[in-house]
């Protein structure tokens, strides 16, 4: 496997400005990470973006009103970010070597699809365990006490998930794993939601509880279970979450982290989204084709370039991701 | 890279970190010294954001900022953050401009303890370590 700094070369980096699918998915996950950080409402915060790449996640942070600093190992990705004109400062830095910030620098941290890279030895000198430990220890150090990190990851298997979550717990983090869209192979997403505790047990347990609660989001039932196990300070899983993680949940046993189920299946989500969209259009809206034809007439009347009408006019395109 | 970021950065060389802590809780390896190339320091005015200024002020390491500003000759800061600073719009504005509008585009960040130079190119500090530095 190629190292991240080789994989994310100029060609790969370009996709982060040209592929609307990549851009959408990255932005969605970044927004979800921001939500999971559960920052105090109304506060402008200072956030670390790990694997900030081309700055799509940074744009999400900026649009939420936060200042940020990003680190990434790929100069090509950062170059794309510079061209984009990202408002945050970026550094060339390998998270496996530790994050180069002083104690208590940030109110929170996010990461989109980057941290799983630590599980691979892509250089001769790499020792994944050592790099993962260095990363979480430095992350813990550079967060303010009580601050949260929301790290979206693509673990290849249960062992990788266990490596990451065990190292996070060892570094002093509390928190849990949130699984969004657990029933969809494609949309399923893992978020490690970590709280840098104050060291005082009560305090950090409470923080972890609310992290799991906030993390669980729409999860019905599961959140109550996982919250209570968080305040016990040891690990229990809610059955629903266990099932949801396809056995990956069992990887969490020794890590001391809580598994919570996040957003429901993407198909439910999609259905709700669609019905909401239909509500907006309203029952009296003209049928799609008529509406398109009318719009096209208006354009022609204004002398604007308009395609001629055909039997395809106003049809949904099956290849379009809506 | 702006001074707000420089205010957070520390040297990561293992041997340096192992020996940098001082008895009073400080670090000999902090702050990294800003050494611009000729013309490598830029000032770019950005719109003042009071919310961000207020949230940044308490977390700045003031002594480090004061030292850096003096070395660069860009501002003479008081020894301590003046009382009531967080509600003094003029003061917030000048701190904001200092930490957000001054950019190191080309140059180096120098560790004051071990002497390691971290190059800055196109505004991006290269903090990558060699294997023998870890
Ligand atoms: C899926 S991309 C995320 C892109 C970014 N969120 C954005 O908005 O463009 C993953 C990023 O993680 C970075 N990455 C991988 N391993 C890394 C490491 N060890 N340290 C820092 N960044 C790393 C890659 O270079 C890549 O830019
Ligand atoms: Zn040093």
Short mmCIF file of C-alpha atoms and ligand atoms in Angstrom, two decimals:
data_model
loop_
_atom_site.label_atom_id
_atom_site.label_comp_id
_atom_site.label_asym_id
_atom_site.label_seq_id
_atom_site.Cartn_x
_atom_site.Cartn_y
_atom_site.Cartn_z
CA UNK A 1 0.00 0.00 0.00
CA UNK A 2 1.27 3.41 -0.94
CA UNK A 3 1.88 5.90 1.89
CA UNK A 4 -0.75 8.62 2.31
CA UNK A 5 1.58 11.32 1.01
CA UNK A 6 2.03 9.26 -2.18
CA UNK A 7 -1.62 8.21 -2.50
CA UNK A 8 -2.80 11.80 -2.12
CA UNK A 9 -0.75 13.11 -5.03
CA UNK A 10 -1.63 15.88 -7.46
CA UNK A 11 -4.11 13.70 -9.36
CA UNK A 12 -5.95 12.51 -6.27
CA UNK A 13 -5.87 16.01 -4.79
CA UNK A 14 -7.52 17.45 -7.91
CA UNK A 15 -10.60 15.32 -7.26
CA UNK A 16 -11.20 17.41 -4.15
CA UNK A 17 -12.01 20.36 -6.37
CA UNK A 18 -13.54 18.59 -9.36
CA UNK A 19 -15.64 15.67 -8.09
CA UNK A 20 -18.91 16.91 -6.71
CA UNK A 21 -19.52 13.51 -5.11
CA UNK A 22 -16.25 13.62 -3.15
CA UNK A 23 -16.90 17.23 -2.20
CA UNK A 24 -20.43 16.45 -0.96
CA UNK A 25 -19.45 13.41 1.06
CA UNK A 26 -16.45 15.15 2.62
CA UNK A 27 -18.57 18.17 3.53
CA UNK A 28 -21.33 16.01 5.04
CA UNK A 29 -18.90 14.10 7.20
CA UNK A 30 -17.20 17.31 8.29
CA UNK A 31 -20.55 18.79 9.34
CA UNK A 32 -21.34 15.64 11.27
CA UNK A 33 -17.96 15.83 13.04
CA UNK A 34 -18.70 19.43 13.99
CA UNK A 35 -22.07 18.38 15.39
CA UNK A 36 -20.45 15.57 17.37
CA UNK A 37 -17.91 17.91 18.96
CA UNK A 38 -20.93 19.33 20.81
CA UNK A 39 -19.34 22.76 21.24
CA UNK A 40 -21.08 25.19 23.57
CA UNK A 41 -23.79 26.79 21.43
CA UNK A 42 -23.09 30.28 20.15
CA UNK A 43 -19.36 30.15 20.90
CA UNK A 44 -16.72 30.89 18.32
CA UNK A 45 -14.11 28.21 18.85
CA UNK A 46 -10.60 27.33 17.82
CA UNK A 47 -10.48 23.89 16.20
CA UNK A 48 -7.82 21.49 14.95
CA UNK A 49 -8.52 19.69 11.66
CA UNK A 50 -6.36 16.56 11.38
CA UNK A 51 -5.76 15.48 7.78
CA UNK A 52 -7.23 18.79 6.63
CA UNK A 53 -6.21 18.09 3.03
CA UNK A 54 -7.79 20.39 0.50
CA UNK A 55 -9.70 22.33 3.12
CA UNK A 56 -13.23 21.06 2.46
CA UNK A 57 -13.59 20.19 6.14
CA UNK A 58 -12.07 23.57 6.96
CA UNK A 59 -14.75 25.27 4.90
CA UNK A 60 -17.35 23.50 7.00
CA UNK A 61 -15.64 24.78 10.15
CA UNK A 62 -15.46 28.31 8.82
CA UNK A 63 -19.09 28.28 7.80
CA UNK A 64 -19.95 27.21 11.34
CA UNK A 65 -18.11 30.32 12.56
CA UNK A 66 -14.97 28.67 13.93
CA UNK A 67 -11.32 29.50 13.45
CA UNK A 68 -9.10 26.51 12.73
CA UNK A 69 -5.65 25.13 12.08
CA UNK A 70 -5.13 22.10 9.87
CA UNK A 71 -2.40 19.50 9.54
CA UNK A 72 -1.79 17.13 6.66
CA UNK A 73 1.00 14.89 5.43
CA UNK A 74 0.36 15.54 1.73
CA UNK A 75 1.89 18.68 0.25
CA UNK A 76 -0.25 18.20 -2.86
CA UNK A 77 -3.48 18.21 -0.85
CA UNK A 78 -2.37 21.33 1.02
CA UNK A 79 -1.55 23.01 -2.29
CA UNK A 80 -5.12 22.44 -3.43
CA UNK A 81 -6.23 23.99 -0.16
CA UNK A 82 -4.03 27.04 -0.71
CA UNK A 83 -5.51 27.47 -4.18
CA UNK A 84 -8.96 27.25 -2.64
CA UNK A 85 -7.93 30.05 -0.31
CA UNK A 86 -8.69 28.28 2.94
CA UNK A 87 -9.12 30.69 5.83
CA UNK A 88 -7.23 28.47 8.30
CA UNK A 89 -3.48 27.99 8.58
CA UNK A 90 -2.20 24.63 7.44
CA UNK A 91 0.93 22.69 8.38
CA UNK A 92 2.76 19.85 6.74
CA UNK A 93 2.84 17.32 9.54
CA UNK A 94 2.51 13.58 10.08
CA UNK A 95 0.02 12.83 12.86
CA UNK A 96 1.90 9.60 13.54
CA UNK A 97 4.85 11.70 14.69
CA UNK A 98 2.65 13.54 17.18
CA UNK A 99 0.83 16.85 16.74
CA UNK A 100 3.25 19.76 17.22
CA UNK A 101 1.11 21.94 19.49
CA UNK A 102 1.44 23.06 23.07
CA UNK A 103 -0.89 21.97 25.85
CA UNK A 104 -4.51 23.11 25.72
CA UNK A 105 -4.32 24.72 22.27
CA UNK A 106 -7.76 23.78 20.93
CA UNK A 107 -11.44 23.77 21.90
CA UNK A 108 -11.98 20.68 19.79
CA UNK A 109 -10.68 18.58 16.94
CA UNK A 110 -12.17 16.98 13.86
CA UNK A 111 -10.80 14.60 11.27
CA UNK A 112 -12.39 13.29 8.09
CA UNK A 113 -11.24 9.95 6.67
CA UNK A 114 -7.63 10.31 7.78
CA UNK A 115 -6.89 8.58 11.09
CA UNK A 116 -7.26 5.01 9.77
CA UNK A 117 -4.05 5.61 7.81
CA UNK A 118 -2.17 5.16 11.09
CA UNK A 119 -3.07 1.47 11.12
CA UNK A 120 -0.83 0.75 8.14
CA UNK A 121 2.94 0.53 8.10
CA UNK A 122 3.49 2.34 4.82
CA UNK A 123 7.15 3.07 5.50
CA UNK A 124 9.84 0.66 6.62
CA UNK A 125 10.32 2.60 9.82
CA UNK A 126 6.62 2.69 10.70
CA UNK A 127 5.39 0.90 13.80
CA UNK A 128 1.62 1.40 13.73
CA UNK A 129 1.10 0.93 17.48
CA UNK A 130 3.78 3.43 18.27
CA UNK A 131 2.42 5.96 15.79
CA UNK A 132 -1.14 5.56 17.03
CA UNK A 133 0.00 6.05 20.61
CA UNK A 134 2.00 9.15 19.68
CA UNK A 135 -1.01 10.56 17.86
CA UNK A 136 -3.56 10.11 20.66
CA UNK A 137 -1.16 11.21 23.39
CA UNK A 138 -0.42 14.43 21.50
CA UNK A 139 -4.09 14.96 20.64
CA UNK A 140 -5.02 14.64 24.30
CA UNK A 141 -2.32 17.09 25.26
CA UNK A 142 -3.24 19.79 22.76
CA UNK A 143 -6.97 19.78 23.59
CA UNK A 144 -8.38 21.87 26.42
CA UNK A 145 -9.71 19.78 29.30
CA UNK A 146 -13.28 18.81 28.52
CA UNK A 147 -12.80 19.42 24.78
CA UNK A 148 -13.94 16.80 22.29
CA UNK A 149 -12.50 15.22 19.21
CA UNK A 150 -14.77 13.74 16.54
CA UNK A 151 -12.79 11.56 14.18
CA UNK A 152 -14.52 9.97 11.19
CA UNK A 153 -12.60 6.84 10.26
CA UNK A 154 -12.73 4.00 7.73
CA UNK A 155 -11.47 1.06 9.74
CA UNK A 156 -10.61 -1.85 7.48
CA UNK A 157 -11.50 -4.42 10.14
CA UNK A 158 -12.26 -4.94 13.79
CA UNK A 159 -8.58 -5.15 14.70
CA UNK A 160 -7.93 -1.66 13.37
CA UNK A 161 -10.88 -0.25 15.22
CA UNK A 162 -9.63 -1.88 18.38
CA UNK A 163 -6.12 -0.53 17.88
CA UNK A 164 -7.43 3.00 17.57
CA UNK A 165 -10.00 2.94 20.34
CA UNK A 166 -7.70 1.18 22.80
CA UNK A 167 -4.96 3.73 22.22
CA UNK A 168 -7.44 6.58 22.63
CA UNK A 169 -8.61 5.18 25.97
CA UNK A 170 -5.02 4.67 27.07
CA UNK A 171 -4.20 8.29 26.28
CA UNK A 172 -6.91 9.30 28.77
CA UNK A 173 -9.85 9.87 26.46
CA UNK A 174 -13.37 8.88 27.33
CA UNK A 175 -16.16 8.64 24.86
CA UNK A 176 -17.48 6.27 22.30
CA UNK A 177 -17.93 5.11 18.79
CA UNK A 178 -20.89 6.43 16.83
CA UNK A 179 -22.08 4.43 13.86
CA UNK A 180 -24.22 6.34 11.39
CA UNK A 181 -26.39 4.52 8.85
CA UNK A 182 -25.41 1.15 10.33
CA UNK A 183 -27.56 -0.82 7.92
CA UNK A 184 -26.09 0.53 4.74
CA UNK A 185 -22.80 -0.85 3.44
CA UNK A 186 -22.19 2.29 1.45
CA UNK A 187 -23.36 5.04 3.75
CA UNK A 188 -22.23 3.48 7.05
CA UNK A 189 -19.81 5.77 8.85
CA UNK A 190 -17.76 5.41 12.01
CA UNK A 191 -17.01 8.35 14.26
CA UNK A 192 -14.70 8.08 17.23
CA UNK A 193 -16.07 10.65 19.67
CA UNK A 194 -13.54 11.40 22.37
CA UNK A 195 -13.57 13.63 25.42
CA UNK A 196 -10.31 14.89 26.89
CA UNK A 197 -11.29 14.46 30.54
CA UNK A 198 -10.23 16.68 33.35
CA UNK A 199 -8.66 13.76 35.17
CA UNK A 200 -11.37 13.98 37.80
CA UNK A 201 -13.32 10.80 37.43
CA UNK A 202 -16.81 12.18 38.05
CA UNK A 203 -16.32 15.05 35.74
CA UNK A 204 -14.97 13.00 32.87
CA UNK A 205 -17.58 10.28 33.25
CA UNK A 206 -20.28 12.91 33.03
CA UNK A 207 -18.64 14.40 29.99
CA UNK A 208 -18.44 11.02 28.32
CA UNK A 209 -22.08 10.41 29.07
CA UNK A 210 -23.21 13.54 27.42
CA UNK A 211 -20.82 12.86 24.55
CA UNK A 212 -22.44 9.51 23.99
CA UNK A 213 -25.85 11.10 24.37
CA UNK A 214 -25.13 13.85 21.91
CA UNK A 215 -23.31 11.39 19.73
CA UNK A 216 -26.20 9.02 19.61
CA UNK A 217 -28.26 11.76 18.06
CA UNK A 218 -31.32 10.24 16.54
CA UNK A 219 -30.66 6.82 18.02
CA UNK A 220 -33.67 5.63 19.92
CA UNK A 221 -33.13 3.39 22.88
CA UNK A 222 -29.48 2.79 22.20
CA UNK A 223 -28.47 6.13 23.57
CA UNK A 224 -29.98 5.53 26.96
CA UNK A 225 -28.10 2.26 27.34
CA UNK A 226 -24.82 3.62 26.20
CA UNK A 227 -25.10 6.69 28.39
CA UNK A 228 -25.55 4.66 31.49
CA UNK A 229 -22.63 2.43 30.69
CA UNK A 230 -20.51 5.51 30.18
CA UNK A 231 -21.25 6.76 33.66
CA UNK A 232 -20.42 3.36 35.07
CA UNK A 233 -17.03 4.04 33.67
CA UNK A 234 -16.69 0.62 32.10
CA UNK A 235 -17.76 -0.97 28.93
CA UNK A 236 -21.17 -2.29 28.07
CA UNK A 237 -22.70 -2.18 24.66
CA UNK A 238 -26.28 -1.67 23.78
CA UNK A 239 -27.45 -4.68 21.82
CA UNK A 240 -28.80 -2.51 19.07
CA UNK A 241 -25.45 -0.88 18.57
CA UNK A 242 -23.68 -4.21 18.62
CA UNK A 243 -25.85 -5.50 15.86
CA UNK A 244 -25.49 -2.28 14.04
CA UNK A 245 -21.74 -2.56 13.88
CA UNK A 246 -21.76 -6.00 12.25
CA UNK A 247 -19.61 -7.56 14.89
CA UNK A 248 -17.15 -4.70 14.82
CA UNK A 249 -18.71 -3.64 18.09
CA UNK A 250 -17.11 -6.60 19.75
CA UNK A 251 -13.80 -5.00 18.99
CA UNK A 252 -14.55 -2.46 21.65
CA UNK A 253 -14.53 -4.79 24.63
CA UNK A 254 -11.12 -3.97 26.04
CA UNK A 255 -11.06 -0.36 25.01
CA UNK A 256 -13.39 1.06 27.63
CA UNK A 257 -15.33 2.91 24.98
CA UNK A 258 -19.05 2.98 24.43
CA UNK A 259 -20.73 2.10 21.18
CA UNK A 260 -23.73 4.16 20.27
CA UNK A 261 -25.86 4.05 17.20
CA UNK A 262 -26.02 7.33 15.36
CA UNK A 263 -28.25 8.26 12.48
CA UNK A 264 -30.63 5.61 11.27
CA UNK A 265 -30.34 3.70 8.06
CA UNK A 266 -29.66 5.88 5.12
CA UNK A 267 -32.75 4.58 3.35
CA UNK A 268 -34.94 5.86 6.19
CA UNK A 269 -33.02 9.06 6.08
CA UNK A 270 -33.45 9.30 2.33
CA UNK A 271 -37.17 8.60 2.60
CA UNK A 272 -37.61 11.32 5.16
CA UNK A 273 -35.59 13.71 3.11
CA UNK A 274 -37.61 13.01 0.01
CA UNK A 275 -40.93 13.39 1.73
CA UNK A 276 -39.73 16.66 3.21
CA UNK A 277 -38.72 17.85 -0.23
CA UNK A 278 -42.16 16.94 -1.50
CA UNK A 279 -43.77 18.85 1.34
CA UNK A 280 -41.87 21.91 0.31
CA UNK A 281 -43.06 21.72 -3.25
CA UNK A 282 -46.58 21.35 -1.94
CA UNK A 283 -49.57 19.36 -3.08
CA UNK A 284 -50.70 21.99 -5.58
CA UNK A 285 -47.43 22.30 -7.38
CA UNK A 286 -47.69 21.54 -11.08
CA UNK A 287 -46.31 18.26 -12.27
CA UNK A 288 -42.58 18.27 -12.87
CA UNK A 289 -42.73 18.19 -16.66
CA UNK A 290 -45.25 21.02 -16.89
CA UNK A 291 -43.15 23.08 -14.55
CA UNK A 292 -40.01 22.51 -16.61
CA UNK A 293 -41.85 23.36 -19.83
CA UNK A 294 -43.15 26.57 -18.32
CA UNK A 295 -39.69 27.59 -17.11
CA UNK A 296 -38.24 26.89 -20.53
CA UNK A 297 -40.90 29.07 -22.16
CA UNK A 298 -39.98 31.87 -19.77
CA UNK A 299 -36.32 31.51 -20.72
CA UNK A 300 -37.10 31.57 -24.42
CA UNK A 301 -39.24 34.65 -23.88
CA UNK A 302 -36.21 36.35 -22.34
CA UNK A 303 -34.04 35.22 -25.25
CA UNK A 304 -31.89 32.95 -23.10
CA UNK A 305 -30.33 29.81 -24.60
CA UNK A 306 -32.73 26.93 -23.98
CA UNK A 307 -32.71 23.31 -25.11
CA UNK A 308 -35.54 22.20 -27.35
CA UNK A 309 -38.31 20.11 -25.79
CA UNK A 310 -38.33 16.35 -26.20
CA UNK A 311 -39.91 13.29 -24.63
CA UNK A 312 -37.08 13.35 -22.06
CA UNK A 313 -37.86 16.85 -20.88
CA UNK A 314 -38.53 16.95 -17.16
CA UNK A 315 -37.58 13.33 -16.55
CA UNK A 316 -35.42 12.42 -13.62
CA UNK A 317 -31.97 11.29 -14.61
CA UNK A 318 -31.33 7.86 -13.16
CA UNK A 319 -27.58 8.47 -12.92
CA UNK A 320 -27.93 11.61 -10.88
CA UNK A 321 -27.17 11.38 -7.17
CA UNK A 322 -29.85 13.40 -5.50
CA UNK B 1 1.19 30.97 8.75
CA UNK B 2 -0.10 33.59 11.14
CA UNK B 3 1.17 34.44 14.60
CA UNK B 4 -1.87 32.85 16.22
CA UNK B 5 -0.61 29.50 14.91
CA UNK B 6 3.02 30.17 15.77
CA UNK B 7 1.77 30.82 19.31
CA UNK B 8 0.70 27.15 19.48
CA UNK B 9 3.62 25.41 17.79
CA UNK B 10 6.31 23.50 19.65
CA UNK B 11 9.38 21.58 18.59
CA UNK B 12 8.68 17.85 18.29
CA UNK B 13 12.22 16.50 18.14
CA UNK B 14 12.29 13.73 20.74
CA UNK B 15 15.66 14.56 22.29
CA UNK B 16 14.60 18.21 22.52
CA UNK B 17 11.24 17.49 24.14
CA UNK B 18 12.93 15.22 26.67
CA UNK B 19 15.11 18.03 27.95
CA UNK B 20 13.01 21.14 27.33
CA UNK B 21 10.81 21.28 30.45
CA UNK B 22 11.78 23.87 33.04
CA UNK B 23 11.03 23.65 36.78
CA UNK B 24 8.48 26.48 36.53
CA UNK B 25 6.38 24.55 34.02
CA UNK B 26 7.72 26.30 30.95
CA UNK B 27 9.47 24.88 27.89
CA UNK B 28 12.86 25.96 26.59
CA UNK B 29 11.72 24.86 23.13
CA UNK B 30 8.91 27.41 23.03
CA UNK B 31 8.07 29.68 21.27
CA UNK B 32 9.61 28.80 17.92
CA UNK B 33 11.48 31.85 16.67
CA UNK B 34 10.11 33.41 13.48
CA UNK B 35 12.95 34.02 11.03
CA UNK B 36 11.55 35.45 7.79
CA UNK B 37 13.50 35.45 4.53
CA UNK B 38 13.86 38.89 2.97
CA UNK B 39 10.31 39.96 2.16
CA UNK B 40 8.97 36.75 3.68
CA UNK B 41 6.69 38.49 6.15
CA UNK B 42 3.38 39.77 4.83
CA UNK B 43 0.59 41.82 6.28
CA UNK B 44 -2.88 41.11 4.92
CA UNK B 45 -5.74 43.04 6.48
CA UNK B 46 -8.70 40.83 7.35
CA UNK B 47 -12.10 41.91 8.64
CA UNK B 48 -12.10 42.21 12.43
CA UNK B 49 -14.12 39.48 14.10
CA UNK B 50 -14.83 40.39 17.70
CA UNK B 51 -16.20 36.97 18.63
CA UNK B 52 -13.05 35.24 17.49
CA UNK B 53 -10.85 37.90 19.09
CA UNK B 54 -12.54 37.37 22.47
CA UNK B 55 -12.25 33.63 22.30
CA UNK B 56 -8.58 33.77 21.23
CA UNK B 57 -7.34 36.27 23.80
CA UNK B 58 -7.45 34.07 26.91
CA UNK B 59 -5.68 31.20 25.18
CA UNK B 60 -2.75 33.14 23.75
CA UNK B 61 0.52 32.59 25.51
CA UNK B 62 1.01 36.28 26.06
CA UNK B 63 4.69 36.17 26.96
CA UNK B 64 5.44 34.20 23.78
CA UNK B 65 3.42 36.58 21.62
CA UNK B 66 5.08 39.60 23.19
CA UNK B 67 8.53 38.13 22.58
CA UNK B 68 7.77 37.26 18.97
CA UNK B 69 6.20 40.65 18.23
CA UNK B 70 9.24 42.40 19.68
CA UNK B 71 11.72 40.24 17.74
CA UNK B 72 9.90 40.96 14.51
CA UNK B 73 9.56 44.62 15.43
CA UNK B 74 5.84 44.58 14.62
CA UNK B 75 4.35 45.55 18.00
CA UNK B 76 5.39 46.50 21.51
CA UNK B 77 2.99 44.69 23.80
CA UNK B 78 2.50 45.36 27.51
CA UNK B 79 4.05 42.79 29.82
CA UNK B 80 0.64 41.53 30.91
CA UNK B 81 -2.78 41.51 29.28
CA UNK B 82 -4.32 44.72 30.68
CA UNK B 83 -7.30 44.32 33.01
CA UNK B 84 -10.61 44.59 31.18
CA UNK B 85 -8.93 43.83 27.83
CA UNK B 86 -11.74 41.52 26.73
CA UNK B 87 -14.18 44.42 26.62
CA UNK B 88 -11.75 46.97 25.15
CA UNK B 89 -12.61 47.00 21.44
CA UNK B 90 -9.48 48.94 20.49
CA UNK B 91 -7.21 46.50 22.27
CA UNK B 92 -9.02 43.48 20.82
CA UNK B 93 -8.68 44.96 17.37
CA UNK B 94 -4.93 45.43 17.65
CA UNK B 95 -4.36 41.94 19.05
CA UNK B 96 -6.57 40.52 16.31
CA UNK B 97 -4.59 42.30 13.62
CA UNK B 98 -1.32 41.14 15.17
CA UNK B 99 -2.20 37.44 15.37
CA UNK B 100 -4.42 37.09 12.28
CA UNK B 101 -3.04 39.57 9.74
CA UNK B 102 0.72 39.00 9.91
CA UNK B 103 1.76 36.00 7.84
CA UNK B 104 5.10 34.26 7.59
CA UNK B 105 5.16 33.29 3.92
CA UNK B 106 8.81 32.32 3.43
CA UNK B 107 11.40 31.66 6.11
CA UNK B 108 12.04 29.38 9.04
CA UNK B 109 10.79 28.58 12.49
CA UNK B 110 13.74 28.01 14.78
CA UNK B 111 13.64 25.94 17.94
CA UNK B 112 15.28 28.03 20.67
CA UNK B 113 16.37 24.87 22.52
CA UNK B 114 17.78 22.44 19.96
CA UNK B 115 18.20 24.79 17.02
CA UNK B 116 16.08 22.72 14.63
CA UNK B 117 14.88 24.85 11.72
CA UNK B 118 11.39 24.15 10.37
CA UNK B 119 11.19 25.63 6.88
CA UNK B 120 8.10 27.64 5.88
CA UNK B 121 7.25 27.70 2.18
CA UNK B 122 4.21 29.40 0.65
CA UNK B 123 3.02 30.03 4.17
CA UNK B 124 3.06 26.33 5.15
CA UNK B 125 5.48 25.25 7.89
CA UNK B 126 7.02 21.84 7.30
CA UNK B 127 6.93 20.11 10.68
CA UNK B 128 7.84 16.65 9.36
CA UNK B 129 10.59 14.94 11.35
CA UNK B 130 13.33 12.64 10.12
CA UNK B 131 13.38 9.13 11.53
CA UNK B 132 16.38 9.91 13.74
CA UNK B 133 14.53 12.83 15.34
CA UNK B 134 11.75 10.68 16.77
C1 LIG C 1 -9.98 11.85 2.69
S1 LIG C 1 -8.70 13.03 2.83
C2 LIG C 1 -9.45 14.29 3.77
C3 LIG C 1 -9.51 15.54 3.06
C4 LIG C 1 -9.89 16.76 3.84
N1 LIG C 1 -10.78 16.53 4.97
C5 LIG C 1 -10.44 17.77 2.88
O1 LIG C 1 -11.37 18.46 3.23
O2 LIG C 1 -9.92 17.87 1.77
C6 LIG C 1 -7.61 12.32 4.02
C7 LIG C 1 -6.40 13.16 4.32
O3 LIG C 1 -5.64 12.57 5.37
C8 LIG C 1 -4.30 12.86 5.15
N2 LIG C 1 -3.43 11.98 5.93
C9 LIG C 1 -3.23 10.65 5.76
N3 LIG C 1 -2.32 10.20 6.66
C10 LIG C 1 -1.92 11.27 7.38
C11 LIG C 1 -0.98 11.45 8.44
N4 LIG C 1 -0.24 10.43 8.91
N5 LIG C 1 -0.84 12.69 8.97
C12 LIG C 1 -1.56 13.73 8.49
N6 LIG C 1 -2.46 13.62 7.49
C13 LIG C 1 -2.63 12.41 6.94
C14 LIG C 1 -4.14 12.69 3.66
O4 LIG C 1 -2.99 13.33 3.15
C15 LIG C 1 -5.44 13.28 3.13
O5 LIG C 1 -5.32 14.63 2.77
ZN1 LIG C 2 13.82 21.60 19.55
#
